CSV table of C-alpha atoms and ligand atoms in Angstrom, one decimal:
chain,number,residue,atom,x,y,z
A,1,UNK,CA,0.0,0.0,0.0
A,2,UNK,CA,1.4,3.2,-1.3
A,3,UNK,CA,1.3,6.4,1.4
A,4,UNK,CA,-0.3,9.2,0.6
A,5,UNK,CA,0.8,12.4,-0.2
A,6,UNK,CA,-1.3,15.6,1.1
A,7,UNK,CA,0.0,19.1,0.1
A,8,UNK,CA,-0.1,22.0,3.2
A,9,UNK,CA,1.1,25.6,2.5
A,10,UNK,CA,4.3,24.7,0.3
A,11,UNK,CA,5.2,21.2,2.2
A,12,UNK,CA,4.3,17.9,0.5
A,13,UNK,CA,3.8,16.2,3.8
A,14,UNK,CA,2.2,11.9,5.0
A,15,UNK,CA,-1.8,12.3,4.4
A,16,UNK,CA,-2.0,10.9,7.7
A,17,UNK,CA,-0.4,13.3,9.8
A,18,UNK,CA,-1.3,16.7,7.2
A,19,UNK,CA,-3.1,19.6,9.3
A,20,UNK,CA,-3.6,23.1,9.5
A,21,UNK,CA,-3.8,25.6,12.9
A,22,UNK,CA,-6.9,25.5,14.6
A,23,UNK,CA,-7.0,29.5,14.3
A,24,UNK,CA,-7.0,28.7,10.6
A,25,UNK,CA,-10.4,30.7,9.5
A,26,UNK,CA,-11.4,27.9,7.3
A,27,UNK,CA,-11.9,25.9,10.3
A,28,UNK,CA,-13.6,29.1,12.2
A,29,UNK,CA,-15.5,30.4,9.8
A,30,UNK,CA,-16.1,28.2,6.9
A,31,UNK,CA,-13.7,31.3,5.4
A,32,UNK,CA,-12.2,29.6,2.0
A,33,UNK,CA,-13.5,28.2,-0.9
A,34,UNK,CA,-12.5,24.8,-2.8
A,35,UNK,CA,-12.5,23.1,-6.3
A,36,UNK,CA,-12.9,19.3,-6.9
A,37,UNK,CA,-11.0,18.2,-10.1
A,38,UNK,CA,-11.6,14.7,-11.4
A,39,UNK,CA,-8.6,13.0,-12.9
A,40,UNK,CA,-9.2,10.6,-15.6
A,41,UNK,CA,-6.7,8.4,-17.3
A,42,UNK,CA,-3.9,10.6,-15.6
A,43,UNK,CA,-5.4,14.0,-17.2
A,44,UNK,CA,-6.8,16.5,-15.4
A,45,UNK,CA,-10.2,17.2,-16.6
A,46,UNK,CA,-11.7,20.4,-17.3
A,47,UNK,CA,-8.6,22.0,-15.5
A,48,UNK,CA,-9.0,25.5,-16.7
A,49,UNK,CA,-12.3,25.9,-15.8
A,50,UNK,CA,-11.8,25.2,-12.3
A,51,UNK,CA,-9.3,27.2,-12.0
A,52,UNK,CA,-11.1,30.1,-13.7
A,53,UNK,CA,-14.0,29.5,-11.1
A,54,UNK,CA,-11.1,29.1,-8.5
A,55,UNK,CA,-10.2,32.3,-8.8
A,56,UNK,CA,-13.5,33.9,-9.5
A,57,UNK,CA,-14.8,32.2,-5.9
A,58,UNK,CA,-11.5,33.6,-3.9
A,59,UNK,CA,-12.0,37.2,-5.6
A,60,UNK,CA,-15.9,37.6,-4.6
A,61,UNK,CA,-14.4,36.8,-0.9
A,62,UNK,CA,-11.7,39.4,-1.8
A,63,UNK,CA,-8.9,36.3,-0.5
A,64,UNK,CA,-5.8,36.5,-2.6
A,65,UNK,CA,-4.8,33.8,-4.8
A,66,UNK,CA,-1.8,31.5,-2.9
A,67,UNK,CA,0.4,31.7,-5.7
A,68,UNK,CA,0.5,32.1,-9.3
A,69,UNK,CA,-1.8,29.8,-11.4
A,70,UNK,CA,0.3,28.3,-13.3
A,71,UNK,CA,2.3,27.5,-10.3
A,72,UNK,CA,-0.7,25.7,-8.9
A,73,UNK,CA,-1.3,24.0,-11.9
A,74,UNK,CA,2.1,22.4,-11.3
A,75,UNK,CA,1.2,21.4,-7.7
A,76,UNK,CA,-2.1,19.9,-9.1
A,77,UNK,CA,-0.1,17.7,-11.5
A,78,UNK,CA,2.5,16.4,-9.0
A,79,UNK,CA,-0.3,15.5,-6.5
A,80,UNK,CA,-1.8,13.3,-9.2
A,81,UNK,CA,1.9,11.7,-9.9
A,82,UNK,CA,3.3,11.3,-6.1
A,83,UNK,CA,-0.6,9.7,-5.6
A,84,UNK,CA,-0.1,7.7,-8.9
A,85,UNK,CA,-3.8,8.9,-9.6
A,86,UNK,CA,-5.0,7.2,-12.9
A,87,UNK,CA,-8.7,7.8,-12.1
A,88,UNK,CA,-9.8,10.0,-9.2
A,89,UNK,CA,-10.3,13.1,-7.5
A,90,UNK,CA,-8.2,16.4,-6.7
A,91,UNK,CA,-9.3,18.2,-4.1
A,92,UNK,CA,-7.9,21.6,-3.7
A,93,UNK,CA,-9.1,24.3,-1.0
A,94,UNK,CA,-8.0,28.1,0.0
A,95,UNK,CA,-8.8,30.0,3.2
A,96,UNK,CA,-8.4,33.6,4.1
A,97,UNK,CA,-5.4,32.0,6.5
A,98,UNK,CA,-4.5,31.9,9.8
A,99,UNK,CA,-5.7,34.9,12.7
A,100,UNK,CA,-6.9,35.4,15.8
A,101,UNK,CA,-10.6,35.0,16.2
A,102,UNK,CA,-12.1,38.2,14.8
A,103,UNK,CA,-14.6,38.1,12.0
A,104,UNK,CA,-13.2,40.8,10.2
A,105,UNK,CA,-10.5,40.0,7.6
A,106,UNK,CA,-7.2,39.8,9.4
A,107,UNK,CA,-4.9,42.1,8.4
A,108,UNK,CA,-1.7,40.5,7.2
A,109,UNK,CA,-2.8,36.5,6.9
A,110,UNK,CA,-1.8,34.6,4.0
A,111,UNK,CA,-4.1,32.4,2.9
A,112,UNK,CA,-3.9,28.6,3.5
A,113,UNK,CA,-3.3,25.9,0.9
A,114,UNK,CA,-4.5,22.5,1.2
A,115,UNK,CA,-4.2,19.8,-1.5
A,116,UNK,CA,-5.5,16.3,-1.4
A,117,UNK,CA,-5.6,13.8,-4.1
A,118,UNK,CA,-6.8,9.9,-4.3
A,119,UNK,CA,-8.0,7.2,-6.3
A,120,UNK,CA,-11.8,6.7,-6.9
A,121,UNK,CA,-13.4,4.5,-10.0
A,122,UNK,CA,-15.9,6.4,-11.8
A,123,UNK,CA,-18.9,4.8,-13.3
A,124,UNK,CA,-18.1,3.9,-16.7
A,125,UNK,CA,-19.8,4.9,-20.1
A,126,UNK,CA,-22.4,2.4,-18.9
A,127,UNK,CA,-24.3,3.3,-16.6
A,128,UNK,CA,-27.5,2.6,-14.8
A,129,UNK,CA,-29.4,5.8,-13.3
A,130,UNK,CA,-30.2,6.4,-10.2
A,131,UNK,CA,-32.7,7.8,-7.6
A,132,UNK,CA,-33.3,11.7,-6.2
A,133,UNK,CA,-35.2,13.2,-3.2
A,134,UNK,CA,-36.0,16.7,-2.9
A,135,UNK,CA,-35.5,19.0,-0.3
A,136,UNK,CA,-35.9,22.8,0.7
A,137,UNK,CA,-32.8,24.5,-0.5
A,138,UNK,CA,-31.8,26.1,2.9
A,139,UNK,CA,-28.4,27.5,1.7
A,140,UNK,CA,-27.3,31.2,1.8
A,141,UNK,CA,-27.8,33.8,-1.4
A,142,UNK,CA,-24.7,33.6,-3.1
A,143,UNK,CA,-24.9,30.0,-3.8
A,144,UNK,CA,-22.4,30.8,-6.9
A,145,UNK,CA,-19.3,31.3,-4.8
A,146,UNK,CA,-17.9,27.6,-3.8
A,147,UNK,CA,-16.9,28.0,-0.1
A,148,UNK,CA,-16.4,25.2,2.1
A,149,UNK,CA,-19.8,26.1,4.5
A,150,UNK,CA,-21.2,23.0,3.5
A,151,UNK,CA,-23.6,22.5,6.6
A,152,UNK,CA,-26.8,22.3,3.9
A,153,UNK,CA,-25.6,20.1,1.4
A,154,UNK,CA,-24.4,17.7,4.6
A,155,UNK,CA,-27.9,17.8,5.5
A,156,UNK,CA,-29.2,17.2,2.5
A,157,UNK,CA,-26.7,14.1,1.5
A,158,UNK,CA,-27.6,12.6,4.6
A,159,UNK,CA,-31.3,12.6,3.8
A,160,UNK,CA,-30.3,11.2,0.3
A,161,UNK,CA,-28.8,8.8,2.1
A,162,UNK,CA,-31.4,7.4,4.8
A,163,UNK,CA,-33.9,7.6,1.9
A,164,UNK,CA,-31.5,5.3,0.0
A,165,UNK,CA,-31.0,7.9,-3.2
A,166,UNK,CA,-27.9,8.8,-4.8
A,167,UNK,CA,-28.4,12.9,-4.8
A,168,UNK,CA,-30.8,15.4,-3.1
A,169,UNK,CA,-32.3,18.2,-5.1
A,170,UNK,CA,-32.8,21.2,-3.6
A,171,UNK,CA,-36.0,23.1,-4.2
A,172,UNK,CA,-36.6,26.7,-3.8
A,173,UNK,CA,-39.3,28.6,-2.1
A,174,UNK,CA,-41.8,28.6,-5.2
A,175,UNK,CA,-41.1,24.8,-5.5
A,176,UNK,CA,-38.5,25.5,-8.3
A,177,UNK,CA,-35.2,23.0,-8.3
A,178,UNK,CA,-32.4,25.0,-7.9
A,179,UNK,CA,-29.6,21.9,-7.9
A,180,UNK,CA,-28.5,18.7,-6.2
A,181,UNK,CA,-26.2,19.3,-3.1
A,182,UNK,CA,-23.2,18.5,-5.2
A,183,UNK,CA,-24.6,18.5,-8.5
A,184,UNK,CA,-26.0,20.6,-11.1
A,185,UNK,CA,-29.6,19.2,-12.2
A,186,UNK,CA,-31.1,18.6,-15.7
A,187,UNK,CA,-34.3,17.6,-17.0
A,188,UNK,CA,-35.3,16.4,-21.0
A,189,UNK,CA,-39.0,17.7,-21.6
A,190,UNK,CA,-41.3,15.5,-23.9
A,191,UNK,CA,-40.7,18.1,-26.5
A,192,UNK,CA,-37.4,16.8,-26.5
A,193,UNK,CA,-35.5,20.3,-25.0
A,194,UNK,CA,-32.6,20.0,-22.3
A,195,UNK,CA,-33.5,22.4,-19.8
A,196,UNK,CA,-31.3,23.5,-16.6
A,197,UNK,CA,-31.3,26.2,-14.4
A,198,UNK,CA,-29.8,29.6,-15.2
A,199,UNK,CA,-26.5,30.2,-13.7
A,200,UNK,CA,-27.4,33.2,-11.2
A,201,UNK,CA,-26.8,33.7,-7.5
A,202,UNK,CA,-28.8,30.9,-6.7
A,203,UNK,CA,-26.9,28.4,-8.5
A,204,UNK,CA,-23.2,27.2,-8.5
A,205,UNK,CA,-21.9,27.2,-12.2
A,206,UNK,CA,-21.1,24.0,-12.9
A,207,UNK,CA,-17.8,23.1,-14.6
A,208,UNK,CA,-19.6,19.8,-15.6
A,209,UNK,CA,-22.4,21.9,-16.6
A,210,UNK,CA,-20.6,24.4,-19.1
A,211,UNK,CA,-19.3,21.1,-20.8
A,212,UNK,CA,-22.6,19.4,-21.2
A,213,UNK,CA,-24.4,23.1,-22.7
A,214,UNK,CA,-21.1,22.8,-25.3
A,215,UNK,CA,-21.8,19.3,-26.0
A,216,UNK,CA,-25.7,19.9,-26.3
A,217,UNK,CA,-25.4,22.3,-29.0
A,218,UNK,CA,-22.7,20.2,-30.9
A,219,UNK,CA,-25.3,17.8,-31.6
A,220,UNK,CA,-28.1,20.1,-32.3
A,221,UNK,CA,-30.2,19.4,-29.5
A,222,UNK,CA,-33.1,22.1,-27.8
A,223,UNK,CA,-31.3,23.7,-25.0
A,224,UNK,CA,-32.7,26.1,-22.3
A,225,UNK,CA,-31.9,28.0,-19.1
A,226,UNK,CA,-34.9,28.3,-17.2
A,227,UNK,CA,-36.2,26.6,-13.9
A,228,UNK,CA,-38.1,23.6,-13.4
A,229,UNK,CA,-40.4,22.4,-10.7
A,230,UNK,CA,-40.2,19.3,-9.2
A,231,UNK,CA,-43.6,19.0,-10.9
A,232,UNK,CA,-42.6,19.4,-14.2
A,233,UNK,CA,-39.1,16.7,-13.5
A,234,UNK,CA,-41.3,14.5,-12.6
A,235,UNK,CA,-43.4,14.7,-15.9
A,236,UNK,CA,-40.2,14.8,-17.7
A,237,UNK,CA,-38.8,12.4,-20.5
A,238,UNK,CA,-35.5,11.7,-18.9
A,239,UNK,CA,-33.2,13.6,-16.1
A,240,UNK,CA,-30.0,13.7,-14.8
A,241,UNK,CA,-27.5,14.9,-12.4
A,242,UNK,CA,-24.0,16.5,-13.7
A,243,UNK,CA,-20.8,16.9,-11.8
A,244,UNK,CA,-17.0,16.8,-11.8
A,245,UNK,CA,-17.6,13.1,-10.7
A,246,UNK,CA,-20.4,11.8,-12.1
A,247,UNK,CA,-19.8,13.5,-15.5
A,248,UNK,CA,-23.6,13.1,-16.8
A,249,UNK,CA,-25.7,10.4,-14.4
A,250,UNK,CA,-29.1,9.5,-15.5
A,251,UNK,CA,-31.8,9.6,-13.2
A,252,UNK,CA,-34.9,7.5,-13.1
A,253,UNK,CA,-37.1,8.0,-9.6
A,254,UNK,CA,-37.8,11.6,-8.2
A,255,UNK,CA,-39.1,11.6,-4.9
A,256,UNK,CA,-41.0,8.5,-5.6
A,257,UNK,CA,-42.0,9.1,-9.4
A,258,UNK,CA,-40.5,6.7,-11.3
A,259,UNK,CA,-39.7,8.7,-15.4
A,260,UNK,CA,-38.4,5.3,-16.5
A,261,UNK,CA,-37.1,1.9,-16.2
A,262,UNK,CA,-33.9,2.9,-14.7
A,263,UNK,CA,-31.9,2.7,-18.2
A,264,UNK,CA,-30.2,6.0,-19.4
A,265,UNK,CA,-32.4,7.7,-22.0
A,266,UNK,CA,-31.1,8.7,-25.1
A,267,UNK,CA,-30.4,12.4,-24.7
A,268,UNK,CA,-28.4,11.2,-21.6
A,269,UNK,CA,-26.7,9.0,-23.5
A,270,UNK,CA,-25.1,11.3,-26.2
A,271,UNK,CA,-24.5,13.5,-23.6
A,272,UNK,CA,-22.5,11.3,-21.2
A,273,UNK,CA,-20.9,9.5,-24.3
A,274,UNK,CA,-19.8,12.9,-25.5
A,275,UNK,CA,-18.1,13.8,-22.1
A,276,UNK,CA,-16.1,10.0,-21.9
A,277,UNK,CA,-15.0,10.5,-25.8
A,278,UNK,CA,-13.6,14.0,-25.0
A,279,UNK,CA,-12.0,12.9,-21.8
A,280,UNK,CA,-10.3,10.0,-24.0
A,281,UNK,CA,-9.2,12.3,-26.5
A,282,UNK,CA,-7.8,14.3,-23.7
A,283,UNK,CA,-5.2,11.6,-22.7
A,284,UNK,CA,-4.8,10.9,-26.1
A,285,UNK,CA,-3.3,13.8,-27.0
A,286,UNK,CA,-1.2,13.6,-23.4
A,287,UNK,CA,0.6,10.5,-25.0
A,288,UNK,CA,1.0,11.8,-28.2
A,289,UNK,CA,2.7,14.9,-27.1
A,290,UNK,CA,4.8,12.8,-24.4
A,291,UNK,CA,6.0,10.5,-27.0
A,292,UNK,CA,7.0,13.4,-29.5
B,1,LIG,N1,-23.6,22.4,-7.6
B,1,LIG,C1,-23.1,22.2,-6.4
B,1,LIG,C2,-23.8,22.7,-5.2
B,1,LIG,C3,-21.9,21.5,-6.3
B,1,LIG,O1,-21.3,21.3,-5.1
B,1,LIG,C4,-21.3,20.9,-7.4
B,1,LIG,C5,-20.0,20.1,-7.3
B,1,LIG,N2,-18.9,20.9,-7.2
B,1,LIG,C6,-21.9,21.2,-8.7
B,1,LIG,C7,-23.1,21.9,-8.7
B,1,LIG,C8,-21.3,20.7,-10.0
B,1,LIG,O2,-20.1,21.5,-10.3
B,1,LIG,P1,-18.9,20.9,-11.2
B,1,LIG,O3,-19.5,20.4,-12.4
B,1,LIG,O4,-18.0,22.0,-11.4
B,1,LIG,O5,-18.4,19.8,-10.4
């Protein structure tokens, strides 16, 4: 069994024994924001636009950035080799640093640095879907900055999780779904159009999610932002969940409602065969400019 490798403010260090201070105000205060990356036959995917959003999150919170990007980017990439990652996750997070208790912002703190990477096997292109509950979205107004106060979507997972589904979605006051508690969410109507929320304050803007609109125009199907209601999901032709790690997962049961047999549907499909055939090209390319 190899040992893992966890990266803290500059120091690659044993997973096992990796901390930060307990004045850190990410601890505190929930005071940073984080990225999850999935890594898929080596490659980072979708790299850039995490690190766009990265820096967009820590910005809006007015924390700087912990060192140049393309710096990071390095770190990201040496994680994935000291963890011999072939198929997992990067986890990367940022906080406003270390201070004493005060809620202001500290005056002179650099911010923290915390880098975590491991193995996890996705789902493959095959897939079977999977089950949703719904719940009141009871998260704060700027649902579009990705900080670690993750108190709600704990809830919410957990409930997931007694009721035996896979994801919760979270519904808004006028019974709209804003998104799962780790996922963006998507629903085919029986006109055939691909409809998800629009990326506002009330939503986070999905990496996954900017991938799958690309993809949906690409092969010329109906695509709109606009909410649904649980109503309409559950009088839809096919839905599904989209994430850094699920890619695009087909659902079949909302709340109870059963939309189909539990097979991916055929928008679904396209979609999810779209995102594994440019992740393959992606580490094809990798090999054929490391053999050059
Ligand atoms: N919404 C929420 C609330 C999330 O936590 C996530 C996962 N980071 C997503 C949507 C999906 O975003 P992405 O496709 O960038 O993983």
């Amino acid at each position: 069994m190899m040992s893992r490798i966890a990266y803290v403010n500059g120091r690659y260090v044993p997973h096992f024994e990796a901390s930060v201070h307990v004045e850190d105000r990410g601890f505190q205060f929930a005071d940073g924001v984080y990225e999850v990356v999935a890594v898929y036959k080596g490659q980072l995917i979708d790299e850039q636009g995490h690190l766009d959003r990265l820096e967009r999150s820590l910005d809006e919170l007015r924390i700087a950035m912990p060192l140049a990007r393309a710096a990071l980017a390095q770190i990201l990439r040496r994680m994935v080799r000291l963890n011999l990652v072939r198929e997992g996750l990067v986890y990367f997070q940022v906080t406003r640093g270390v201070a004493p208790r005060d809620f202001p912002f500290p005056f002179a703190a650099a911010p923290t640095l915390v880098i975590t990477a491991r193995n996890k096997k996705f789902p493959g292109r095959d897939v079977k879907a999977v089950t949703v509950i719904t719940t009141p979205d009871q998260r704060w107004a700027r649902r579009d900055i990705k900080t670690v106060a993750l108190l709600p979507a704990t809830l919410a997972k957990q409930k997931a999780k007694e009721a035996g589904a896979f994801e919760a979605w979270q519904v808004d006051a006028d019974g709209y779904v804003t998104e799962g508690a780790s996922s963006n969410a998507w629903i085919v109507t029986k006109d055939n159009v691909i409809v998800t929320r629009q990326a506002d304050h009330n939503i986070l803007r999905g990496i996954t999610r900017m991938a799958i609109i690309e993809f949906a125009k690409e092969n010329g199907f109906k695509f709109e932002e606009r909410a649904f209601s649980v109503e309409e999901a559950q009088n839809a032709r096919e839905a599904f969940v989209s994430s850094a790690s699920t890619f695009v997962m087909p659902v079949w049961k909302i709340d109870n409602v059963a939309i189909s047999n539990g097979e991916i549907g055929p928008v679904g499909k396209t979609l999810r065969d779209a995102y594994f055939d440019a992740m393959d090209q992606l580490a094809n390319d990798a090999r054929t400019r490391s053999t050059d």
